[in-house]
PDB file of C-alpha atoms in Angstrom:
ATOM      1  CA  UNK A   1      -4.864 -63.907  -3.164  1.00 41.00           C
ATOM      2  CA  UNK A   2      -7.296 -61.369  -1.790  1.00 39.00           C
ATOM      3  CA  UNK A   3      -9.347 -61.649  -4.979  1.00 43.00           C
ATOM      4  CA  UNK A   4      -9.993 -65.304  -4.149  1.00 43.00           C
ATOM      5  CA  UNK A   5     -11.863 -64.418  -0.956  1.00 41.00           C
ATOM      6  CA  UNK A   6     -15.611 -64.017  -1.101  1.00 45.00           C
ATOM      7  CA  UNK A   7     -15.721 -60.916   1.077  1.00 38.00           C
ATOM      8  CA  UNK A   8     -13.394 -59.015  -1.215  1.00 42.00           C
ATOM      9  CA  UNK A   9     -14.815 -59.985  -4.626  1.00 48.00           C
ATOM     10  CA  UNK A  10     -16.685 -56.684  -4.916  1.00 49.00           C
ATOM     11  CA  UNK A  11     -13.532 -54.764  -4.008  1.00 45.00           C
ATOM     12  CA  UNK A  12     -11.507 -56.653  -6.635  1.00 53.00           C
ATOM     13  CA  UNK A  13     -14.132 -56.001  -9.307  1.00 55.00           C
ATOM     14  CA  UNK A  14     -14.213 -52.299  -8.522  1.00 59.00           C
ATOM     15  CA  UNK A  15     -10.414 -52.190  -8.579  1.00 56.00           C
ATOM     16  CA  UNK A  16     -10.309 -53.828 -11.990  1.00 58.00           C
ATOM     17  CA  UNK A  17     -12.949 -51.436 -13.283  1.00 63.00           C
ATOM     18  CA  UNK A  18     -11.015 -48.466 -11.912  1.00 64.00           C
ATOM     19  CA  UNK A  19      -7.757 -49.634 -13.533  1.00 60.00           C
ATOM     20  CA  UNK A  20      -9.467 -50.220 -16.872  1.00 61.00           C
ATOM     21  CA  UNK A  21     -11.190 -46.825 -16.633  1.00 66.00           C
ATOM     22  CA  UNK A  22      -7.871 -45.104 -16.001  1.00 64.00           C
ATOM     23  CA  UNK A  23      -6.249 -46.958 -18.874  1.00 63.00           C
ATOM     24  CA  UNK A  24      -8.998 -46.058 -21.360  1.00 66.00           C
ATOM     25  CA  UNK A  25      -8.890 -42.421 -20.225  1.00 69.00           C
ATOM     26  CA  UNK A  26      -5.124 -42.289 -20.711  1.00 64.00           C
ATOM     27  CA  UNK A  27      -5.459 -43.975 -24.109  1.00 67.00           C
ATOM     28  CA  UNK A  28      -7.985 -41.359 -25.261  1.00 70.00           C
ATOM     29  CA  UNK A  29      -5.791 -38.517 -24.010  1.00 70.00           C
ATOM     30  CA  UNK A  30      -2.755 -40.004 -25.786  1.00 66.00           C
ATOM     31  CA  UNK A  31      -4.740 -40.346 -28.996  1.00 67.00           C
ATOM     32  CA  UNK A  32      -5.876 -36.715 -28.842  1.00 70.00           C
ATOM     33  CA  UNK A  33      -2.295 -35.553 -28.205  1.00 64.00           C
ATOM     34  CA  UNK A  34      -1.003 -37.654 -31.089  1.00 66.00           C
ATOM     35  CA  UNK A  35      -3.534 -36.012 -33.386  1.00 67.00           C
ATOM     36  CA  UNK A  36      -2.966 -32.490 -32.036  1.00 65.00           C
ATOM     37  CA  UNK A  37       0.821 -32.547 -32.452  1.00 58.00           C
ATOM     38  CA  UNK A  38       0.655 -34.469 -35.767  1.00 64.00           C
ATOM     39  CA  UNK A  39       2.670 -37.377 -34.356  1.00 67.00           C
ATOM     40  CA  UNK A  40       0.113 -39.784 -35.765  1.00 71.00           C
ATOM     41  CA  UNK A  41       0.765 -38.466 -39.270  1.00 72.00           C
ATOM     42  CA  UNK A  42       4.502 -38.933 -38.716  1.00 74.00           C
ATOM     43  CA  UNK A  43       4.255 -42.588 -37.736  1.00 76.00           C
ATOM     44  CA  UNK A  44       1.597 -43.549 -40.302  1.00 77.00           C
ATOM     45  CA  UNK A  45       4.132 -44.422 -43.004  1.00 82.00           C
ATOM     46  CA  UNK A  46       7.063 -46.844 -43.116  1.00 84.00           C
ATOM     47  CA  UNK A  47       9.690 -44.110 -43.497  1.00 87.00           C
ATOM     48  CA  UNK A  48       8.062 -41.847 -40.917  1.00 87.00           C
ATOM     49  CA  UNK A  49       7.732 -44.556 -38.287  1.00 87.00           C
ATOM     50  CA  UNK A  50      11.242 -45.861 -38.974  1.00 88.00           C
ATOM     51  CA  UNK A  51      12.769 -42.394 -38.547  1.00 89.00           C
ATOM     52  CA  UNK A  52      10.756 -41.797 -35.379  1.00 87.00           C
ATOM     53  CA  UNK A  53      11.855 -45.090 -33.784  1.00 89.00           C
ATOM     54  CA  UNK A  54      15.492 -44.432 -34.706  1.00 90.00           C
ATOM     55  CA  UNK A  55      15.266 -40.911 -33.242  1.00 88.00           C
ATOM     56  CA  UNK A  56      14.361 -42.349 -29.826  1.00 84.00           C
ATOM     57  CA  UNK A  57      17.776 -44.130 -29.776  1.00 83.00           C
ATOM     58  CA  UNK A  58      18.128 -46.434 -26.739  1.00 84.00           C
ATOM     59  CA  UNK A  59      14.387 -46.184 -26.064  1.00 86.00           C
ATOM     60  CA  UNK A  60      13.607 -47.409 -29.552  1.00 87.00           C
ATOM     61  CA  UNK A  61      12.632 -50.973 -28.639  1.00 91.00           C
ATOM     62  CA  UNK A  62      10.349 -49.766 -25.843  1.00 90.00           C
ATOM     63  CA  UNK A  63       8.688 -47.172 -28.104  1.00 88.00           C
ATOM     64  CA  UNK A  64       8.275 -49.702 -30.892  1.00 91.00           C
ATOM     65  CA  UNK A  65       6.538 -52.233 -28.624  1.00 91.00           C
ATOM     66  CA  UNK A  66       4.421 -49.436 -27.112  1.00 88.00           C
ATOM     67  CA  UNK A  67       3.271 -48.249 -30.547  1.00 88.00           C
ATOM     68  CA  UNK A  68       2.422 -51.802 -31.606  1.00 90.00           C
ATOM     69  CA  UNK A  69       0.477 -52.329 -28.384  1.00 89.00           C
ATOM     70  CA  UNK A  70      -1.444 -49.097 -28.940  1.00 87.00           C
ATOM     71  CA  UNK A  71      -2.157 -50.077 -32.551  1.00 88.00           C
ATOM     72  CA  UNK A  72      -4.066 -53.154 -31.416  1.00 89.00           C
ATOM     73  CA  UNK A  73      -6.154 -51.125 -28.986  1.00 85.00           C
ATOM     74  CA  UNK A  74      -6.661 -47.679 -30.455  1.00 79.00           C
ATOM     75  CA  UNK A  75      -4.196 -46.414 -33.102  1.00 74.00           C
ATOM     76  CA  UNK A  76      -5.577 -46.373 -36.678  1.00 71.00           C
ATOM     77  CA  UNK A  77      -2.281 -47.555 -38.208  1.00 80.00           C
ATOM     78  CA  UNK A  78      -2.027 -50.718 -40.331  1.00 80.00           C
ATOM     79  CA  UNK A  79      -0.224 -53.431 -38.409  1.00 84.00           C
ATOM     80  CA  UNK A  80       1.730 -54.289 -41.570  1.00 84.00           C
ATOM     81  CA  UNK A  81       3.513 -50.918 -41.453  1.00 86.00           C
ATOM     82  CA  UNK A  82       4.673 -51.456 -37.877  1.00 89.00           C
ATOM     83  CA  UNK A  83       5.733 -55.030 -38.619  1.00 89.00           C
ATOM     84  CA  UNK A  84       7.790 -54.056 -41.676  1.00 88.00           C
ATOM     85  CA  UNK A  85       9.467 -51.198 -39.810  1.00 90.00           C
ATOM     86  CA  UNK A  86      10.468 -53.564 -37.020  1.00 91.00           C
ATOM     87  CA  UNK A  87      12.060 -55.990 -39.455  1.00 89.00           C
ATOM     88  CA  UNK A  88      13.894 -53.174 -41.258  1.00 88.00           C
ATOM     89  CA  UNK A  89      15.368 -51.795 -38.013  1.00 91.00           C
ATOM     90  CA  UNK A  90      15.978 -54.920 -35.945  1.00 91.00           C
ATOM     91  CA  UNK A  91      15.966 -57.677 -38.560  1.00 88.00           C
ATOM     92  CA  UNK A  92      13.214 -60.243 -39.202  1.00 87.00           C
ATOM     93  CA  UNK A  93      13.786 -62.328 -36.059  1.00 89.00           C
ATOM     94  CA  UNK A  94      14.066 -59.557 -33.437  1.00 92.00           C
ATOM     95  CA  UNK A  95      11.609 -57.344 -35.322  1.00 91.00           C
ATOM     96  CA  UNK A  96       9.088 -60.175 -35.413  1.00 91.00           C
ATOM     97  CA  UNK A  97       9.674 -60.856 -31.717  1.00 94.00           C
ATOM     98  CA  UNK A  98       9.188 -57.223 -30.652  1.00 94.00           C
ATOM     99  CA  UNK A  99       6.128 -56.873 -32.886  1.00 93.00           C
ATOM    100  CA  UNK A 100       4.641 -60.086 -31.464  1.00 94.00           C
ATOM    101  CA  UNK A 101       5.200 -58.860 -27.907  1.00 94.00           C
ATOM    102  CA  UNK A 102       3.335 -55.640 -28.660  1.00 93.00           C
ATOM    103  CA  UNK A 103       0.482 -57.477 -30.378  1.00 94.00           C
ATOM    104  CA  UNK A 104       0.110 -59.950 -27.516  1.00 94.00           C
ATOM    105  CA  UNK A 105       0.103 -57.213 -24.853  1.00 92.00           C
ATOM    106  CA  UNK A 106      -2.463 -55.249 -26.845  1.00 91.00           C
ATOM    107  CA  UNK A 107      -4.588 -58.366 -27.358  1.00 93.00           C
ATOM    108  CA  UNK A 108      -4.614 -59.152 -23.640  1.00 93.00           C
ATOM    109  CA  UNK A 109      -5.504 -55.556 -22.751  1.00 90.00           C
ATOM    110  CA  UNK A 110      -8.341 -55.564 -25.309  1.00 90.00           C
ATOM    111  CA  UNK A 111      -9.668 -58.789 -23.784  1.00 92.00           C
ATOM    112  CA  UNK A 112      -9.721 -57.243 -20.305  1.00 88.00           C
ATOM    113  CA  UNK A 113     -11.328 -54.041 -21.585  1.00 87.00           C
ATOM    114  CA  UNK A 114     -14.179 -56.157 -22.940  1.00 89.00           C
ATOM    115  CA  UNK A 115     -14.312 -58.228 -19.759  1.00 88.00           C
ATOM    116  CA  UNK A 116     -14.362 -55.139 -17.510  1.00 84.00           C
ATOM    117  CA  UNK A 117     -16.650 -52.759 -19.399  1.00 82.00           C
ATOM    118  CA  UNK A 118     -18.955 -55.337 -20.952  1.00 84.00           C
ATOM    119  CA  UNK A 119     -21.272 -55.396 -23.923  1.00 86.00           C
ATOM    120  CA  UNK A 120     -22.091 -51.692 -24.233  1.00 85.00           C
ATOM    121  CA  UNK A 121     -18.525 -50.437 -24.633  1.00 84.00           C
ATOM    122  CA  UNK A 122     -17.638 -53.312 -26.990  1.00 87.00           C
ATOM    123  CA  UNK A 123     -20.722 -52.612 -29.109  1.00 87.00           C
ATOM    124  CA  UNK A 124     -19.748 -48.937 -29.260  1.00 85.00           C
ATOM    125  CA  UNK A 125     -16.236 -49.798 -30.475  1.00 84.00           C
ATOM    126  CA  UNK A 126     -16.868 -52.824 -32.688  1.00 86.00           C
ATOM    127  CA  UNK A 127     -20.429 -52.159 -33.813  1.00 86.00           C
ATOM    128  CA  UNK A 128     -23.501 -54.143 -32.836  1.00 88.00           C
ATOM    129  CA  UNK A 129     -23.461 -56.463 -35.852  1.00 89.00           C
ATOM    130  CA  UNK A 130     -19.866 -57.575 -35.315  1.00 88.00           C
ATOM    131  CA  UNK A 131     -20.322 -57.799 -31.562  1.00 91.00           C
ATOM    132  CA  UNK A 132     -23.451 -59.964 -31.723  1.00 91.00           C
ATOM    133  CA  UNK A 133     -22.174 -62.222 -34.515  1.00 88.00           C
ATOM    134  CA  UNK A 134     -18.702 -62.937 -33.139  1.00 90.00           C
ATOM    135  CA  UNK A 135     -19.630 -63.060 -29.461  1.00 90.00           C
ATOM    136  CA  UNK A 136     -22.156 -65.803 -30.225  1.00 88.00           C
ATOM    137  CA  UNK A 137     -19.728 -67.996 -32.153  1.00 86.00           C
ATOM    138  CA  UNK A 138     -16.846 -67.442 -29.698  1.00 89.00           C
ATOM    139  CA  UNK A 139     -19.150 -68.402 -26.836  1.00 87.00           C
ATOM    140  CA  UNK A 140     -20.108 -71.624 -28.630  1.00 82.00           C
ATOM    141  CA  UNK A 141     -16.825 -72.564 -30.349  1.00 80.00           C
ATOM    142  CA  UNK A 142     -14.259 -70.801 -28.170  1.00 79.00           C
ATOM    143  CA  UNK A 143     -10.573 -71.208 -28.861  1.00 83.00           C
ATOM    144  CA  UNK A 144     -11.001 -73.332 -31.987  1.00 84.00           C
ATOM    145  CA  UNK A 145     -12.744 -70.534 -33.863  1.00 86.00           C
ATOM    146  CA  UNK A 146     -10.328 -67.902 -32.578  1.00 89.00           C
ATOM    147  CA  UNK A 147      -7.334 -69.942 -33.758  1.00 87.00           C
ATOM    148  CA  UNK A 148      -8.800 -70.146 -37.268  1.00 84.00           C
ATOM    149  CA  UNK A 149      -9.733 -66.470 -37.267  1.00 86.00           C
ATOM    150  CA  UNK A 150      -6.250 -65.356 -36.194  1.00 88.00           C
ATOM    151  CA  UNK A 151      -4.644 -67.472 -38.936  1.00 84.00           C
ATOM    152  CA  UNK A 152      -6.979 -66.421 -41.759  1.00 80.00           C
ATOM    153  CA  UNK A 153      -6.832 -62.907 -43.285  1.00 75.00           C
ATOM    154  CA  UNK A 154     -10.550 -62.214 -43.595  1.00 74.00           C
ATOM    155  CA  UNK A 155     -11.287 -61.799 -39.868  1.00 82.00           C
ATOM    156  CA  UNK A 156     -10.760 -58.636 -37.754  1.00 86.00           C
ATOM    157  CA  UNK A 157      -8.190 -59.952 -35.260  1.00 88.00           C
ATOM    158  CA  UNK A 158      -8.012 -56.899 -32.990  1.00 90.00           C
ATOM    159  CA  UNK A 159     -11.791 -56.604 -32.753  1.00 92.00           C
ATOM    160  CA  UNK A 160     -12.097 -60.311 -31.924  1.00 93.00           C
ATOM    161  CA  UNK A 161      -9.804 -59.853 -28.903  1.00 93.00           C
ATOM    162  CA  UNK A 162     -12.136 -57.170 -27.584  1.00 92.00           C
ATOM    163  CA  UNK A 163     -15.277 -59.205 -28.249  1.00 93.00           C
ATOM    164  CA  UNK A 164     -13.785 -62.331 -26.679  1.00 93.00           C
ATOM    165  CA  UNK A 165     -13.740 -60.470 -23.373  1.00 91.00           C
ATOM    166  CA  UNK A 166     -17.538 -60.370 -23.158  1.00 92.00           C
ATOM    167  CA  UNK A 167     -17.955 -64.099 -23.828  1.00 91.00           C
ATOM    168  CA  UNK A 168     -17.623 -67.119 -21.538  1.00 90.00           C
ATOM    169  CA  UNK A 169     -14.131 -67.811 -22.903  1.00 90.00           C
ATOM    170  CA  UNK A 170     -11.558 -68.092 -20.121  1.00 90.00           C
ATOM    171  CA  UNK A 171      -8.528 -65.821 -20.275  1.00 91.00           C
ATOM    172  CA  UNK A 172      -6.194 -68.822 -19.992  1.00 90.00           C
ATOM    173  CA  UNK A 173      -7.633 -70.318 -23.187  1.00 91.00           C
ATOM    174  CA  UNK A 174      -7.594 -66.946 -24.928  1.00 93.00           C
ATOM    175  CA  UNK A 175      -3.974 -66.351 -23.906  1.00 93.00           C
ATOM    176  CA  UNK A 176      -2.810 -69.734 -25.183  1.00 94.00           C
ATOM    177  CA  UNK A 177      -4.593 -69.401 -28.528  1.00 93.00           C
ATOM    178  CA  UNK A 178      -3.394 -65.836 -29.040  1.00 94.00           C
ATOM    179  CA  UNK A 179       0.195 -66.579 -28.066  1.00 94.00           C
ATOM    180  CA  UNK A 180       0.409 -69.545 -30.445  1.00 92.00           C
ATOM    181  CA  UNK A 181      -1.404 -68.163 -33.496  1.00 91.00           C
ATOM    182  CA  UNK A 182      -0.976 -64.381 -33.755  1.00 92.00           C
ATOM    183  CA  UNK A 183       2.857 -64.360 -33.954  1.00 91.00           C
ATOM    184  CA  UNK A 184       2.749 -66.718 -36.968  1.00 88.00           C
ATOM    185  CA  UNK A 185       1.501 -64.010 -39.322  1.00 85.00           C
ATOM    186  CA  UNK A 186       3.872 -61.479 -37.765  1.00 88.00           C
ATOM    187  CA  UNK A 187       6.953 -63.639 -38.347  1.00 86.00           C
ATOM    188  CA  UNK A 188       5.940 -64.349 -41.946  1.00 83.00           C
ATOM    189  CA  UNK A 189       5.375 -60.662 -42.604  1.00 82.00           C
ATOM    190  CA  UNK A 190       8.692 -59.772 -40.970  1.00 82.00           C
ATOM    191  CA  UNK A 191      10.671 -62.076 -43.244  1.00 80.00           C
ATOM    192  CA  UNK A 192       8.865 -61.159 -46.450  1.00 75.00           C
ATOM    193  CA  UNK A 193       8.446 -57.462 -45.666  1.00 68.00           C
ATOM    194  CA  UNK A 194      12.136 -56.923 -44.888  1.00 64.00           C
ATOM    195  CA  UNK A 195      13.345 -58.476 -48.134  1.00 65.00           C
ATOM    196  CA  UNK A 196      15.172 -61.126 -46.142  1.00 64.00           C
ATOM    197  CA  UNK A 197      13.761 -64.046 -48.152  1.00 63.00           C
ATOM    198  CA  UNK A 198      13.056 -62.261 -51.436  1.00 65.00           C
ATOM    199  CA  UNK A 199      15.286 -59.231 -52.163  1.00 65.00           C
ATOM    200  CA  UNK A 200      13.905 -55.978 -53.553  1.00 59.00           C
ATOM    201  CA  UNK A 201      16.485 -55.992 -56.354  1.00 65.00           C
ATOM    202  CA  UNK A 202      17.658 -58.305 -59.140  1.00 70.00           C
ATOM    203  CA  UNK A 203      15.605 -61.470 -59.508  1.00 70.00           C
ATOM    204  CA  UNK A 204      13.486 -60.433 -56.542  1.00 66.00           C
ATOM    205  CA  UNK A 205      11.836 -57.676 -58.587  1.00 69.00           C
ATOM    206  CA  UNK A 206      10.217 -60.243 -60.882  1.00 69.00           C
ATOM    207  CA  UNK A 207       9.090 -62.389 -57.967  1.00 69.00           C
ATOM    208  CA  UNK A 208       7.681 -59.377 -56.122  1.00 62.00           C
ATOM    209  CA  UNK A 209       5.819 -58.319 -59.266  1.00 74.00           C
ATOM    210  CA  UNK A 210       4.079 -61.700 -59.361  1.00 78.00           C
ATOM    211  CA  UNK A 211       3.404 -61.559 -55.614  1.00 67.00           C
ATOM    212  CA  UNK A 212       1.975 -58.037 -55.992  1.00 68.00           C
ATOM    213  CA  UNK A 213      -0.438 -59.155 -58.711  1.00 75.00           C
ATOM    214  CA  UNK A 214      -1.531 -62.143 -56.617  1.00 73.00           C
ATOM    215  CA  UNK A 215      -1.854 -59.966 -53.502  1.00 67.00           C
ATOM    216  CA  UNK A 216      -4.049 -57.439 -55.312  1.00 70.00           C
ATOM    217  CA  UNK A 217      -6.221 -60.272 -56.624  1.00 75.00           C
ATOM    218  CA  UNK A 218      -6.427 -61.800 -53.119  1.00 68.00           C
ATOM    219  CA  UNK A 219      -7.379 -58.447 -51.581  1.00 61.00           C
ATOM    220  CA  UNK A 220     -10.081 -57.985 -54.215  1.00 70.00           C
ATOM    221  CA  UNK A 221     -11.509 -61.468 -53.623  1.00 71.00           C
ATOM    222  CA  UNK A 222     -11.391 -61.101 -49.826  1.00 62.00           C
ATOM    223  CA  UNK A 223     -12.983 -57.635 -49.993  1.00 58.00           C
ATOM    224  CA  UNK A 224     -15.761 -58.771 -52.333  1.00 69.00           C
ATOM    225  CA  UNK A 225     -16.473 -62.152 -50.747  1.00 66.00           C
ATOM    226  CA  UNK A 226     -15.401 -61.505 -47.161  1.00 62.00           C
ATOM    227  CA  UNK A 227     -18.811 -62.224 -45.650  1.00 70.00           C
ATOM    228  CA  UNK A 228     -19.290 -65.413 -47.693  1.00 73.00           C
ATOM    229  CA  UNK A 229     -15.807 -66.649 -46.723  1.00 69.00           C
ATOM    230  CA  UNK A 230     -16.454 -65.923 -43.057  1.00 66.00           C
ATOM    231  CA  UNK A 231     -19.775 -67.758 -43.205  1.00 71.00           C
ATOM    232  CA  UNK A 232     -18.093 -70.733 -44.908  1.00 72.00           C
ATOM    233  CA  UNK A 233     -15.457 -70.989 -42.170  1.00 68.00           C
ATOM    234  CA  UNK A 234     -18.043 -70.633 -39.404  1.00 65.00           C
ATOM    235  CA  UNK A 235     -20.244 -73.344 -40.971  1.00 68.00           C
ATOM    236  CA  UNK A 236     -17.262 -75.686 -41.046  1.00 64.00           C
ATOM    237  CA  UNK A 237     -16.576 -74.927 -37.398  1.00 61.00           C
ATOM    238  CA  UNK A 238     -20.184 -75.718 -36.469  1.00 57.00           C
ATOM    239  CA  UNK A 239     -20.130 -78.982 -38.451  1.00 62.00           C
ATOM    240  CA  UNK A 240     -16.866 -80.078 -36.838  1.00 57.00           C
ATOM    241  CA  UNK A 241     -18.227 -79.402 -33.361  1.00 54.00           C
ATOM    242  CA  UNK A 242     -21.501 -81.225 -34.039  1.00 53.00           C
ATOM    243  CA  UNK A 243     -19.628 -84.299 -35.302  1.00 55.00           C
ATOM    244  CA  UNK A 244     -17.377 -84.398 -32.252  1.00 55.00           C
ATOM    245  CA  UNK A 245     -20.413 -84.204 -29.985  1.00 55.00           C
ATOM    246  CA  UNK A 246     -22.220 -87.048 -31.747  1.00 56.00           C
ATOM    247  CA  UNK A 247     -19.134 -89.242 -31.603  1.00 55.00           C
TER     248      UNK A 247
END
């Protein structure tokens, strides 16, 4: 309530900046410690992360969500590894839920880091080209573009959360879009990655072989034509918005 008063707006801003500063400092320290004691190497593979989570016993769920949250913000670990480990330990439903919770918390924190520290820190993390390109389109197309970006594989989801913080997008809109769209990919990955829908034995081996070939082809196409695909999507977004305005 105090933040709603005019006389305390400066105090609230400084408090938010101080909290974000402390958080970033702690995150950097944690990252350095993870590297120094080789914990990062341990949790960078499916087996390593699975064994580490199981070794924490009753704290496993908390550690799993914490690691997934950190992955969105700072940890250089593929999200797919964390998602698959969650489904292997807790099953596809609970694993997908815990993974989604971590991703959403990390997404919200990234948004507030961008909102608090502004353009310079975001440019330093995401690069000037990404920052300028995506901040412009998010400012103009807002939640509609973010929803598409979170659902399509060729966009950097975690980076977009950070960049969204420096735009005119309201947190309420960002929170709704993120909460609805980001868990969709997580749940799909949890079911497929755990072998729940397609087993890793018997007939599943043939199906997975076909999926692997298609996945490699998709990765190749996305890697080679990523920029063209992004531009195509963004042009469609601009056309849709222009039509709605004229109508």
